[in-house]
Coordinates of C-alpha atoms in Angstrom, one line a residue:
M13 CA 0.0 0.0 0.0
M14 CA 1.3 3.4 -0.9
N15 CA 1.4 6.0 1.9
R16 CA 0.8 9.7 1.7
R17 CA 4.5 10.6 1.5
G18 CA 5.1 8.1 -1.2
F19 CA 2.2 9.4 -3.2
L20 CA 3.4 13.0 -3.0
A21 CA 7.0 11.9 -3.8
S22 CA 5.8 10.1 -6.9
S23 CA 3.6 13.0 -8.0
A24 CA 6.4 15.5 -7.5
A25 CA 8.9 13.4 -9.4
G26 CA 6.5 12.8 -12.3
L27 CA 6.5 9.1 -11.8
T28 CA 3.8 6.7 -12.9
I29 CA 1.9 5.2 -9.9
P30 CA 0.9 1.6 -10.3
A31 CA -2.9 1.1 -10.6
S32 CA -2.8 -1.2 -7.6
Q33 CA -1.6 1.7 -5.4
L34 CA -3.6 4.5 -7.0
S35 CA -6.8 3.7 -5.1
A36 CA -5.0 3.8 -1.8
A37 CA -3.3 7.0 -2.6
S38 CA -6.5 8.7 -3.8
K39 CA -8.7 7.3 -1.1
K40 CA -11.8 9.4 -0.3
V41 CA -11.7 11.5 2.9
E42 CA -14.0 9.8 5.4
P43 CA -17.2 11.7 6.4
R44 CA -17.1 13.3 9.8
V45 CA -19.3 11.8 12.5
N46 CA -21.4 13.3 15.3
L47 CA -19.7 12.4 18.6
K48 CA -21.9 10.2 20.7
K49 CA -19.8 10.7 23.8
N50 CA -17.6 13.2 25.5
V51 CA -14.0 11.9 25.8
V52 CA -11.5 12.9 28.5
L53 CA -8.0 11.4 28.3
V54 CA -5.8 11.8 31.4
S55 CA -2.1 11.0 31.6
L56 CA 0.9 11.1 34.0
D57 CA 4.1 11.7 32.0
L58 CA 6.3 9.3 33.9
G59 CA 3.6 6.8 34.8
L60 CA 2.7 5.2 38.1
Y61 CA 4.7 3.1 40.5
A62 CA 4.5 -0.2 38.7
P63 CA 4.0 -2.7 41.5
N64 CA 0.9 -0.8 42.8
F65 CA -1.1 -1.3 39.5
Q66 CA 0.6 -4.3 38.0
E67 CA 0.6 -6.8 40.8
N68 CA -2.7 -8.8 41.5
G69 CA -4.4 -7.4 38.4
A70 CA -7.8 -5.9 39.2
N71 CA -7.1 -6.4 42.9
C72 CA -4.0 -4.2 42.8
K73 CA -3.4 -1.6 45.4
Y74 CA -4.7 1.4 43.3
M75 CA -7.8 -0.4 42.3
T76 CA -8.7 -1.5 45.8
E77 CA -7.7 1.7 47.6
I78 CA -8.7 4.4 45.2
F79 CA -11.2 3.1 42.6
S80 CA -13.1 0.3 44.5
E81 CA -16.3 2.3 44.5
F82 CA -16.4 2.2 40.7
K83 CA -16.5 -1.6 40.5
G84 CA -18.8 -2.5 37.6
Q85 CA -18.5 0.9 36.1
M86 CA -14.9 0.8 35.0
T87 CA -12.5 -1.6 33.4
Y88 CA -8.9 -2.5 34.4
F89 CA -6.7 -3.6 31.5
D90 CA -4.2 -6.2 32.6
G91 CA -0.9 -6.2 30.7
L92 CA -1.7 -3.5 28.1
S93 CA 1.1 -2.4 25.8
E94 CA 1.7 -1.6 22.1
K95 CA 3.4 -4.1 19.8
G96 CA 6.9 -3.0 18.8
M97 CA 6.8 0.2 20.9
S98 CA 10.3 0.9 22.2
G99 CA 11.2 1.9 25.7
S100 CA 13.0 5.0 27.0
H101 CA 11.5 8.5 27.4
E102 CA 10.2 8.3 23.9
C103 CA 7.2 6.5 25.5
Q104 CA 6.0 9.7 27.2
P105 CA 4.9 11.8 24.2
A106 CA 3.7 8.6 22.4
T107 CA 1.1 7.9 25.1
F108 CA -1.8 8.6 22.8
T109 CA -0.1 8.1 19.4
T110 CA 1.4 4.6 20.1
I111 CA 4.2 5.6 17.8
P112 CA 7.2 7.5 19.2
Y113 CA 8.1 10.6 17.2
E114 CA 11.7 9.3 16.8
D115 CA 10.4 6.0 15.3
R116 CA 7.8 7.4 13.0
E117 CA 9.9 6.9 9.8
H118 CA 9.9 3.2 10.5
Y119 CA 6.1 3.2 10.0
P120 CA 5.6 5.1 6.7
Q121 CA 2.2 3.5 6.1
K122 CA 0.9 4.9 9.5
K123 CA 0.1 8.4 10.5
M124 CA 1.5 9.6 13.9
I125 CA -1.5 11.4 15.3
S126 CA -2.8 11.3 18.9
L127 CA -6.2 9.9 19.8
D128 CA -7.7 13.3 20.8
Q129 CA -6.8 14.8 17.4
I130 CA -8.4 11.9 15.5
L131 CA -11.6 12.5 17.5
A132 CA -11.4 16.2 16.9
D133 CA -10.6 16.1 13.2
G134 CA -13.1 13.4 12.4
S135 CA -16.2 14.8 14.2
I136 CA -18.8 17.4 13.7
Q137 CA -19.0 19.7 16.7
E138 CA -21.0 22.7 17.7
T139 CA -18.7 23.6 20.5
R140 CA -16.4 26.6 20.8
H141 CA -13.4 24.4 21.3
K142 CA -12.9 21.3 19.1
F143 CA -10.7 20.0 21.8
L144 CA -8.8 21.1 24.9
Y145 CA -5.2 20.0 25.4
H146 CA -4.5 21.0 29.0
R147 CA -1.2 20.5 30.8
I148 CA -1.5 21.0 34.6
N149 CA 2.2 21.6 34.9
R150 CA 5.4 21.4 32.7
G151 CA 5.6 18.2 30.7
S152 CA 6.1 16.4 27.4
A153 CA 4.1 17.1 24.2
M154 CA 1.1 14.7 24.3
S155 CA -1.2 16.0 21.6
W156 CA 0.0 15.6 18.0
N157 CA -1.9 16.7 14.8
K158 CA -2.2 14.9 11.5
F159 CA 1.0 16.6 10.3
E160 CA 2.9 14.9 13.1
Q161 CA 3.4 18.3 14.8
P162 CA 3.1 18.7 18.6
L163 CA 0.3 21.1 19.6
P164 CA 0.7 23.8 22.2
A165 CA -1.0 23.1 25.5
I166 CA -3.1 25.3 27.7
E167 CA -0.7 25.5 30.5
G168 CA -1.9 25.7 34.1
A169 CA -5.3 26.4 35.7
N170 CA -5.1 30.2 35.2
E171 CA -4.7 29.9 31.4
L172 CA -7.4 27.3 31.2
Y173 CA -9.8 29.6 33.1
E174 CA -8.9 32.5 30.8
T175 CA -9.5 30.3 27.7
L176 CA -12.8 29.0 28.9
F177 CA -14.7 31.4 31.1
S178 CA -13.1 34.8 31.6
R179 CA -14.5 37.9 29.8
T180 CA -12.9 38.3 26.4
D181 CA -11.4 41.5 25.0
T182 CA -12.8 41.1 21.5
K183 CA -10.7 43.9 20.0
L184 CA -7.5 42.4 21.4
E185 CA -8.4 38.9 20.2
K186 CA -9.2 40.1 16.7
A187 CA -5.8 41.9 16.6
R188 CA -4.1 38.7 17.6
I189 CA -5.9 36.7 14.9
R190 CA -5.0 39.4 12.3
R191 CA -1.4 39.2 13.3
E192 CA -1.3 35.4 13.1
R193 CA -3.1 35.4 9.8
D194 CA -0.6 37.9 8.4
I195 CA 2.3 35.7 9.4
L196 CA 0.7 32.6 7.9
S197 CA -0.3 34.5 4.7
T198 CA 3.3 35.7 4.3
L199 CA 4.6 32.1 4.6
A200 CA 2.0 31.0 2.1
R201 CA 3.1 33.7 -0.4
N202 CA 6.7 32.8 -0.1
L203 CA 5.9 29.1 -0.5
R204 CA 4.1 29.9 -3.8
R205 CA 6.9 32.1 -5.0
Y206 CA 9.5 29.4 -4.7
W207 CA 7.3 26.4 -5.3
R208 CA 9.1 23.3 -6.6
G209 CA 6.4 20.7 -5.7
N210 CA 8.5 18.5 -3.4
I211 CA 7.1 16.6 -0.4
Q212 CA 8.2 19.1 2.2
E213 CA 6.4 21.9 0.3
E214 CA 3.2 19.8 -0.1
D215 CA 3.3 19.1 3.7
M216 CA 3.9 22.8 4.5
K217 CA 1.0 24.0 2.2
A218 CA -1.4 21.5 3.9
S219 CA -0.2 22.6 7.3
L220 CA -0.7 26.3 6.5
D221 CA -4.2 25.7 5.1
Y222 CA -5.0 23.8 8.3
Q223 CA -3.7 26.6 10.6
L224 CA -5.7 29.2 8.5
A225 CA -8.8 27.2 9.0
V226 CA -8.2 27.1 12.8
L227 CA -8.0 31.0 12.7
D228 CA -11.3 31.1 10.8
E229 CA -12.9 29.0 13.4
R230 CA -11.6 31.2 16.3
E231 CA -12.8 34.3 14.5
K232 CA -16.3 32.8 14.0
W233 CA -16.6 32.1 17.7
L234 CA -15.8 35.7 18.6
K235 CA -19.3 36.5 17.5
V236 CA -20.7 34.2 20.3
S237 CA -20.3 35.3 23.9
K238 CA -18.4 32.9 26.2
P239 CA -20.2 31.7 29.3
Y240 CA -18.8 33.7 32.2
L241 CA -17.8 32.0 35.5
K242 CA -16.3 33.7 38.4
K243 CA -12.8 32.4 39.1
A244 CA -12.9 30.1 42.2
F245 CA -9.2 29.7 43.0
G246 CA -6.1 31.8 43.6
E247 CA -3.6 32.9 41.0
R248 CA -0.8 31.1 42.8
D249 CA -2.6 27.8 43.4
E250 CA -1.3 26.2 40.2
R251 CA 2.2 26.4 41.6
Q252 CA 1.3 23.3 43.6
P253 CA -0.1 21.1 40.8
I254 CA -1.3 18.0 42.7
P255 CA -2.8 19.8 45.8
S256 CA -4.7 22.1 43.4
C257 CA -5.6 19.8 40.6
D258 CA -9.3 19.8 41.6
N259 CA -9.4 23.3 40.2
N260 CA -8.2 22.0 36.8
F261 CA -10.7 19.1 36.7
Q262 CA -13.5 21.4 37.8
L263 CA -12.8 23.7 34.8
V264 CA -12.8 20.6 32.5
Y265 CA -16.1 19.5 34.0
D266 CA -17.6 23.0 33.5
A267 CA -16.4 23.0 29.9
L268 CA -18.2 19.7 29.2
E269 CA -21.3 20.7 31.2
K270 CA -21.6 24.0 29.4
K271 CA -20.9 22.4 26.0
Q272 CA -17.7 24.4 25.4
T273 CA -16.0 21.2 24.2
K274 CA -16.5 17.4 24.0
I275 CA -12.8 16.4 24.0
A276 CA -10.1 17.0 26.5
L277 CA -6.6 15.7 27.1
V278 CA -5.4 16.4 30.6
E279 CA -1.7 15.9 31.3
F280 CA 0.2 15.8 34.6
G281 CA 3.8 16.6 33.6
A282 CA 6.9 15.9 35.5
G283 CA 8.1 19.5 36.0
G284 CA 7.6 20.6 39.6
L285 CA 5.0 17.9 40.2
N286 CA 6.2 17.4 43.8
A287 CA 5.5 21.0 44.8
G288 CA 3.4 21.2 47.9
L289 CA 3.6 17.5 48.7
S290 CA 4.8 16.8 52.3
G291 CA 7.9 14.6 52.4
V292 CA 8.5 14.6 48.7
E293 CA 11.7 16.5 48.2
L294 CA 13.0 15.0 45.0
G295 CA 11.4 15.7 41.6
H296 CA 9.2 13.0 39.9
H297 CA 11.9 11.9 37.5
G298 CA 14.5 11.5 40.2
N299 CA 12.0 9.4 42.3
T300 CA 11.2 7.1 39.4
H301 CA 14.8 5.9 39.5
H302 CA 14.1 4.8 43.0
G303 CA 16.6 1.9 43.4
G304 CA 14.4 0.3 46.0
Y305 CA 14.9 3.2 48.5
A306 CA 11.8 3.4 50.8
E307 CA 11.7 7.2 50.8
R308 CA 11.6 7.4 47.0
I309 CA 8.9 4.8 46.8
Y310 CA 6.9 6.7 49.4
A311 CA 7.3 9.8 47.2
L312 CA 6.1 7.9 44.1
E313 CA 3.1 6.6 46.0
T314 CA 2.3 10.1 47.3
I315 CA 2.3 11.5 43.8
D316 CA 0.3 8.6 42.3
T317 CA -2.3 8.9 45.1
G318 CA -2.7 12.6 44.5
V319 CA -3.1 12.3 40.8
L320 CA -5.5 9.3 40.9
T321 CA -7.5 11.0 43.7
G322 CA -7.9 14.0 41.4
V323 CA -9.2 11.6 38.7
K324 CA -11.6 10.0 41.2
N325 CA -13.0 13.4 42.3
F326 CA -13.5 14.3 38.7
L327 CA -15.5 11.1 38.2
H328 CA -17.6 12.0 41.2
K329 CA -18.4 15.4 39.5
L330 CA -19.5 13.6 36.3
K331 CA -21.7 11.3 38.3
E332 CA -23.3 14.1 40.3
G333 CA -23.9 16.1 37.1
G334 CA -25.4 13.1 35.2
L335 CA -22.5 13.0 32.7
Y336 CA -20.8 9.8 33.7
D337 CA -22.4 7.5 31.1
D338 CA -22.1 10.2 28.5
T339 CA -18.3 10.7 29.1
I340 CA -15.5 8.2 28.3
V341 CA -12.6 8.8 30.7
L342 CA -9.3 7.0 30.2
F343 CA -6.3 7.2 32.5
H344 CA -3.3 5.9 30.6
S345 CA 0.5 6.4 30.5
G346 CA 2.9 5.3 27.8
F347 CA 5.4 4.6 30.5
A348 CA 4.6 1.3 32.2
D349 CA 7.6 1.4 34.6
A350 CA 9.8 4.5 34.4
S351 CA 12.5 2.8 36.5
K352 CA 12.9 0.3 33.7
H353 CA 12.1 2.6 30.8
T354 CA 9.5 0.3 29.4
N355 CA 6.0 0.4 27.8
K356 CA 5.2 -3.2 28.7
K357 CA 2.1 -3.6 31.0
A358 CA 1.2 0.1 31.0
P359 CA -1.5 1.5 33.3
A360 CA -4.9 1.8 31.7
F361 CA -8.2 2.5 33.6
L362 CA -11.3 3.1 31.6
F363 CA -14.4 4.7 33.2
G364 CA -18.0 5.5 32.2
G365 CA -19.0 6.1 28.6
G366 CA -21.7 3.5 28.5
F367 CA -19.3 0.6 27.9
N368 CA -20.1 -3.0 28.8
H369 CA -17.5 -2.7 31.6
K370 CA -15.6 -5.8 32.9
E371 CA -13.7 -5.9 36.2
S372 CA -10.6 -6.8 34.2
I373 CA -9.6 -7.6 30.6
A374 CA -6.5 -9.7 30.0
C375 CA -4.3 -8.1 27.3
L376 CA -1.4 -10.6 27.3
N377 CA -1.2 -14.4 27.0
G378 CA 2.3 -15.1 28.1
K379 CA 4.3 -12.9 25.7
E380 CA 1.6 -12.8 23.0
H381 CA -0.7 -9.8 22.7
I382 CA -4.4 -10.4 23.0
Y383 CA -5.2 -6.7 22.8
S384 CA -2.9 -3.8 22.3
T385 CA -3.1 -0.1 23.2
S386 CA -4.2 0.6 19.6
D387 CA -7.1 -1.8 20.1
L388 CA -8.2 0.1 23.2
F389 CA -8.1 3.4 21.3
T390 CA -10.1 1.8 18.4
S391 CA -12.7 0.8 21.1
I392 CA -12.9 4.4 22.2
L393 CA -13.4 5.6 18.6
K394 CA -16.1 3.0 18.1
Q395 CA -18.0 4.0 21.3
S396 CA -17.7 7.7 20.2
G397 CA -19.4 7.0 16.9
F398 CA -16.5 6.0 14.6
N399 CA -17.9 2.7 13.5
N400 CA -15.5 1.9 10.6
K401 CA -12.2 3.4 11.9
T402 CA -9.3 1.7 13.5
F403 CA -6.3 3.3 15.3
S404 CA -2.7 2.8 14.1
N405 CA -1.7 -0.9 14.5
S406 CA -5.2 -2.0 15.5
K407 CA -7.4 -4.4 13.5
Q408 CA -10.2 -4.7 16.0
A409 CA -12.1 -3.1 18.8
I410 CA -12.1 -5.1 22.1
P411 CA -15.3 -7.1 21.9
E412 CA -15.7 -7.5 25.7
L413 CA -16.4 -3.8 26.0
F414 CA -19.5 -4.0 23.8
K415 CA -22.8 -5.7 24.4
V416 CA -23.6 -8.5 21.9

């Protein structure tokens, strides 16, 4: 099968494309779907302390101590990972793409795009924000568009509030859009002036068109007033990411409830994650290389408990607001065990969304994959309304998640 880059390369070079490959190269763009569910993806850059979610399967420490009340309303995935995904810190930004950026050239037939962006690009929405990519504190790039480009995050609770619910200076925002449009238009003119028709130019043209369409969408929504909410937290609260993370999740909940978005990716980064946590002196990265030292393991458990409790409190908000069954929530990290730099047996907890939840789904049989991370993402796409779409390496949705 000819991939997009190969098709463009052949076209630019004036080569004849074999008839067997032409249909793949000229494949119709799939029609967009109406999203049936909200989707919230949550990640912790460096993952969880492995023994506390890997040992004893669905009876592991974090399931029994933090999420026990959601039994029957969530699914634990035992031994989840992605076939062929390498270890090292490349796993972090690949959490929702399943293909590390550094390895993408090894998979020319696949597009390195994150799950949130497939949902956003492939859906019809009547919300101000097609998606929210919110980073609670400094971290890796988690959201990647169809051009394999990392997207900027809304960083911290203050910026998220300003984006969603503060009063907008329309004149200032229009001026920003004009300036950004001028920059993009200048780039487009220069591209046309020196056009040679190579792959890089084709990609740049498509990327510029995409960015101009984003500006058009922003400009359109300036005509519609944002819902105003009074800020309920202090300006400095975000300096302690975990103790204040309920503020972030409350804003995400409000965005769903007030129909400002249907898709959110919420990321706990590694930078300054320990701030405000008693007894956690070392940063998250330093603690992941724990070497068996009790104080470092304590620090990891403290961080994990804070993050997962934030997720649990968010789930309570969804239940209280009647949004639990209408919202798919996935906690997942590309890092399964940061101390070993591996993706094998990564954490994955799936909540709500109207799935046919099981206490546990086995994803490994010895060393053989039963289900991969891509299969889980395909299942989320299916439940969201994408009936004929698969994610990356996947060939199937996970049947146990769906009623016969």
